[in-house]
CSV table of C-alpha atoms in Angstrom, one decimal:
chain,number,residue,atom,x,y,z
A,12,MET,CA,-28.4,10.1,29.0
A,13,GLU,CA,-30.5,7.4,27.5
A,14,SER,CA,-31.1,4.4,29.7
A,15,SER,CA,-30.6,0.8,28.5
A,16,GLU,CA,-34.4,0.3,28.4
A,17,GLN,CA,-35.0,3.4,26.4
A,18,LYS,CA,-32.2,2.4,23.9
A,19,LYS,CA,-33.7,-1.1,23.3
A,20,ILE,CA,-37.0,0.7,22.5
A,21,SER,CA,-35.3,3.2,20.4
A,22,ASP,CA,-33.4,0.6,18.4
A,23,PHE,CA,-36.5,-1.5,18.1
A,24,ASN,CA,-38.4,1.6,16.7
A,25,SER,CA,-35.5,2.7,14.4
A,26,HIS,CA,-35.1,-0.5,12.8
A,27,PHE,CA,-38.7,-0.8,11.6
A,28,CYS,CA,-39.2,3.0,11.0
A,29,ILE,CA,-36.2,3.4,8.7
A,30,LYS,CA,-37.2,0.5,6.5
A,31,LEU,CA,-40.8,1.9,6.4
A,32,SER,CA,-39.7,5.5,5.8
A,33,VAL,CA,-37.4,4.5,2.8
A,34,HIS,CA,-40.3,2.7,1.2
A,35,ASN,CA,-42.8,5.5,1.7
A,36,LEU,CA,-40.3,8.2,0.7
A,37,LEU,CA,-39.3,6.6,-2.6
A,38,ARG,CA,-43.0,6.3,-3.5
A,39,GLU,CA,-44.1,9.7,-2.5
A,40,VAL,CA,-41.0,11.3,-4.3
A,41,GLU,CA,-42.3,9.6,-7.5
A,42,ASN,CA,-45.8,11.4,-6.9
A,43,GLY,CA,-44.0,14.7,-6.2
A,44,SER,CA,-45.8,15.0,-2.9
A,45,ASN,CA,-45.2,15.4,0.8
A,46,PHE,CA,-46.2,13.1,3.5
A,47,VAL,CA,-46.5,12.5,7.2
A,48,PHE,CA,-47.0,9.1,8.8
A,49,SER,CA,-46.7,7.4,12.1
A,50,PRO,CA,-44.3,4.3,11.8
A,51,VAL,CA,-45.0,3.5,15.7
A,52,SER,CA,-48.7,3.3,15.0
A,53,LEU,CA,-48.0,0.7,12.1
A,54,GLN,CA,-45.5,-1.1,14.4
A,55,ILE,CA,-48.1,-1.6,17.0
A,56,PHE,CA,-50.6,-3.0,14.5
A,57,LEU,CA,-48.1,-5.4,13.0
A,58,SER,CA,-47.3,-6.6,16.5
A,59,LEU,CA,-51.1,-7.2,17.1
A,60,ILE,CA,-50.9,-9.3,14.0
A,61,SER,CA,-47.8,-11.1,14.9
A,62,ILE,CA,-48.9,-12.4,18.3
A,63,GLY,CA,-51.9,-14.1,16.5
A,64,SER,CA,-49.7,-15.6,13.9
A,65,THR,CA,-47.7,-18.8,13.6
A,66,GLY,CA,-45.1,-20.5,11.2
A,67,ARG,CA,-43.7,-18.5,8.3
A,68,THR,CA,-46.0,-15.6,8.6
A,69,LEU,CA,-44.7,-15.1,12.2
A,70,ASP,CA,-41.2,-15.3,11.2
A,71,GLN,CA,-41.6,-12.7,8.4
A,72,LEU,CA,-43.3,-10.4,10.7
A,73,LEU,CA,-40.8,-10.7,13.4
A,74,THR,CA,-38.0,-10.0,11.0
A,75,CYS,CA,-39.8,-7.1,9.5
A,76,LEU,CA,-40.2,-5.5,13.1
A,77,GLY,CA,-36.6,-6.5,14.1
A,78,SER,CA,-37.6,-8.6,17.1
A,79,ARG,CA,-36.3,-12.0,18.2
A,80,SER,CA,-39.6,-13.6,19.6
A,81,ILE,CA,-43.2,-12.9,20.6
A,82,GLU,CA,-42.1,-12.5,24.1
A,83,ASP,CA,-39.4,-9.8,23.0
A,84,LEU,CA,-42.0,-8.2,20.9
A,85,ASN,CA,-44.6,-7.9,23.6
A,86,SER,CA,-42.1,-6.7,26.1
A,87,LEU,CA,-41.0,-3.8,23.9
A,88,SER,CA,-44.4,-3.0,22.5
A,89,SER,CA,-45.9,-2.9,26.2
A,90,ARG,CA,-43.2,-0.1,27.1
A,91,VAL,CA,-44.1,1.8,24.0
A,92,VAL,CA,-47.8,1.7,24.9
A,93,ASP,CA,-47.0,2.6,28.6
A,94,LEU,CA,-44.9,5.6,27.5
A,95,THR,CA,-47.7,7.1,25.4
A,96,ALA,CA,-50.7,5.9,27.3
A,97,GLY,CA,-49.6,7.7,30.5
A,98,GLN,CA,-49.7,11.1,29.1
A,99,HIS,CA,-53.4,11.1,28.2
A,100,SER,CA,-54.4,14.3,29.9
A,101,ASP,CA,-56.2,17.6,29.4
A,102,ASP,CA,-53.3,19.4,30.9
A,103,LYS,CA,-52.3,22.3,28.8
A,104,ASP,CA,-49.0,23.0,30.6
A,105,LEU,CA,-46.2,22.2,28.4
A,106,THR,CA,-43.4,23.5,30.5
A,107,THR,CA,-42.1,19.9,31.4
A,108,GLY,CA,-42.1,18.8,27.9
A,109,PRO,CA,-44.4,17.9,25.0
A,110,LEU,CA,-47.5,15.7,25.4
A,111,VAL,CA,-47.8,12.5,23.3
A,112,THR,CA,-51.0,10.3,23.6
A,113,MET,CA,-51.5,7.2,21.5
A,114,VAL,CA,-54.7,5.1,21.9
A,115,HIS,CA,-55.9,1.8,20.1
A,116,SER,CA,-59.1,0.0,19.6
A,117,VAL,CA,-60.1,-3.3,18.2
A,118,LEU,CA,-63.6,-3.9,16.7
A,119,ILE,CA,-64.9,-7.3,15.8
A,120,ASP,CA,-68.1,-8.3,14.0
A,121,GLN,CA,-70.6,-10.1,16.2
A,122,CYS,CA,-70.5,-13.0,13.9
A,123,PHE,CA,-66.9,-13.7,14.8
A,124,GLY,CA,-65.0,-14.3,18.1
A,125,LEU,CA,-61.3,-13.9,19.3
A,126,ASN,CA,-59.2,-16.7,21.0
A,127,SER,CA,-59.5,-16.0,24.8
A,128,SER,CA,-55.7,-16.0,25.2
A,129,TYR,CA,-55.2,-13.4,22.3
A,130,GLU,CA,-57.8,-11.2,23.7
A,131,GLY,CA,-56.1,-11.4,27.1
A,132,LEU,CA,-52.8,-10.3,25.5
A,133,LEU,CA,-54.6,-7.3,23.9
A,134,LYS,CA,-55.8,-6.2,27.2
A,135,ASP,CA,-52.8,-7.0,29.5
A,136,VAL,CA,-50.0,-6.0,27.1
A,137,TYR,CA,-51.4,-3.5,24.7
A,138,ASN,CA,-54.2,-1.9,26.9
A,139,ILE,CA,-56.9,-2.7,24.4
A,140,GLU,CA,-60.5,-3.6,25.1
A,141,VAL,CA,-62.1,-5.6,22.2
A,142,LYS,CA,-65.5,-4.2,21.1
A,143,VAL,CA,-68.0,-6.5,19.5
A,144,VAL,CA,-70.1,-4.6,16.8
A,145,ASP,CA,-72.6,-5.2,14.1
A,146,PHE,CA,-70.9,-4.2,10.8
A,147,ALA,CA,-73.5,-5.7,8.7
A,148,SER,CA,-76.6,-3.5,9.7
A,149,LYS,CA,-75.0,-0.7,11.7
A,150,ALA,CA,-71.9,0.2,9.6
A,151,SER,CA,-72.8,3.9,9.6
A,152,GLN,CA,-73.3,4.0,13.4
A,153,VAL,CA,-70.0,2.2,14.0
A,154,THR,CA,-68.2,4.6,11.7
A,155,GLU,CA,-69.5,7.4,13.5
A,156,GLU,CA,-68.5,6.0,16.8
A,157,VAL,CA,-64.9,5.4,15.6
A,158,ASN,CA,-64.7,8.9,14.3
A,159,ILE,CA,-65.9,10.5,17.6
A,160,TRP,CA,-63.4,8.2,19.4
A,161,ALA,CA,-60.5,9.5,17.2
A,162,GLU,CA,-61.6,13.0,17.4
A,163,ASP,CA,-61.8,12.8,21.3
A,164,ALA,CA,-58.3,11.0,21.5
A,165,THR,CA,-56.7,13.8,19.1
A,166,LYS,CA,-58.3,16.6,20.9
A,167,GLY,CA,-60.4,17.5,17.9
A,168,LEU,CA,-57.6,17.4,15.4
A,169,LEU,CA,-58.8,14.3,13.5
A,170,LYS,CA,-62.3,14.8,12.4
A,171,GLU,CA,-62.9,11.9,10.1
A,172,LEU,CA,-60.7,8.8,10.6
A,173,LEU,CA,-63.1,6.7,8.6
A,174,PRO,CA,-64.8,7.8,5.3
A,175,PRO,CA,-68.5,7.1,5.2
A,176,VAL,CA,-68.2,4.0,3.1
A,177,SER,CA,-65.3,2.4,4.9
A,178,LEU,CA,-67.3,-0.2,6.8
A,179,GLY,CA,-70.0,-2.8,5.5
A,180,THR,CA,-71.0,-6.3,5.3
A,181,ASP,CA,-67.5,-7.6,4.2
A,182,THR,CA,-65.9,-6.1,7.3
A,183,ALA,CA,-64.9,-8.6,10.0
A,184,LEU,CA,-62.1,-6.9,12.1
A,185,VAL,CA,-60.9,-3.4,12.4
A,186,PHE,CA,-57.7,-2.1,14.2
A,187,ALA,CA,-58.0,1.7,14.9
A,188,ASN,CA,-55.3,3.9,16.2
A,189,ALA,CA,-55.0,7.6,17.0
A,190,LEU,CA,-52.0,9.6,17.9
A,191,HIS,CA,-51.9,13.0,19.4
A,192,PHE,CA,-48.7,15.1,19.9
A,193,LYS,CA,-48.7,18.8,21.4
A,194,GLY,CA,-45.4,20.6,21.9
A,195,ALA,CA,-44.0,24.0,22.2
A,196,TRP,CA,-40.9,25.5,20.9
A,197,ASP,CA,-38.0,25.6,23.5
A,198,LYS,CA,-36.9,28.8,21.9
A,199,LYS,CA,-39.9,30.5,20.1
A,200,LEU,CA,-38.9,32.1,16.8
A,201,ASP,CA,-40.5,35.4,15.6
A,202,LEU,CA,-42.8,34.6,12.5
A,203,GLU,CA,-42.2,38.1,11.2
A,204,ARG,CA,-38.6,37.3,10.8
A,205,SER,CA,-39.4,34.4,8.2
A,206,MET,CA,-37.7,34.7,4.9
A,207,HIS,CA,-38.5,33.2,1.6
A,208,ARG,CA,-35.4,31.3,0.2
A,209,ASP,CA,-34.6,28.4,-2.2
A,210,PHE,CA,-35.6,24.9,-1.2
A,211,TYR,CA,-34.2,21.9,-3.1
A,212,LEU,CA,-36.5,19.0,-3.8
A,213,LEU,CA,-35.2,15.5,-4.4
A,214,THR,CA,-36.5,15.9,-7.9
A,215,SER,CA,-33.9,18.7,-8.4
A,216,GLU,CA,-36.5,21.2,-8.5
A,217,ILE,CA,-36.1,24.4,-6.7
A,218,VAL,CA,-39.0,26.1,-5.0
A,219,GLN,CA,-39.3,29.1,-2.7
A,220,VAL,CA,-40.5,28.4,0.8
A,221,PRO,CA,-40.6,30.5,4.0
A,222,TYR,CA,-37.6,29.8,6.4
A,223,MET,CA,-37.8,30.6,10.2
A,224,THR,CA,-35.0,32.9,10.8
A,225,THR,CA,-32.9,33.8,14.0
A,226,LYS,CA,-29.8,35.8,14.5
A,227,LYS,CA,-28.7,33.7,17.4
A,228,ARG,CA,-25.8,31.3,16.6
A,229,GLU,CA,-26.9,27.7,16.3
A,230,ARG,CA,-24.7,24.6,16.3
A,231,SER,CA,-25.5,22.1,13.5
A,232,LEU,CA,-24.1,18.6,13.5
A,233,TYR,CA,-24.4,16.1,10.8
A,234,ARG,CA,-22.8,13.0,9.5
A,235,GLU,CA,-22.4,11.3,6.1
A,236,ILE,CA,-24.0,7.9,5.5
A,237,ASN,CA,-23.0,5.7,2.5
A,238,GLY,CA,-26.1,4.1,1.1
């Protein structure tokens, strides 16, 4: 059963994720394309911006994130960070469940500086070490370092987080995030049993796609939502 703490984190994530998913879903449907994104990564980034904001900007960010205050935001975000950072391991054994790793990095140009209290929150609450770099004359080197960092964090799955011309003289601050997930089927299906059947797109178009198939009886639960 979900604990009260897990429920708070779940409710916090769901509030933001649902709004963001609907926004992106509508946009991508118009383009006729599929998409995958990580709302929790964007949630953490907006949290980092929130703790450095005041006034109306802060109020709008807290409303967007579904949080009551900076303290509440930091408390919940810290738990999310702890839940994901604690599984950073090279262990390949998935018998106890899937592995989830999420890491963050903040890079700031050497011409600027961060408020000491803000930097302290990044370290203590979000487990982020701020790195001072030279975007003006070493942009390509910094880009390569970020890409190596992301590739390592995702076990080689993400090869190029930043394209070659992403950074330059007009870059002052960069928030970077890498999320790695590895899981195994609880009941693995036989790929040879896959069957091509109709799949109905939101545009009313019908396409043929491979369905994973099993002869075992499965329970399906759903509910209607008026929207």
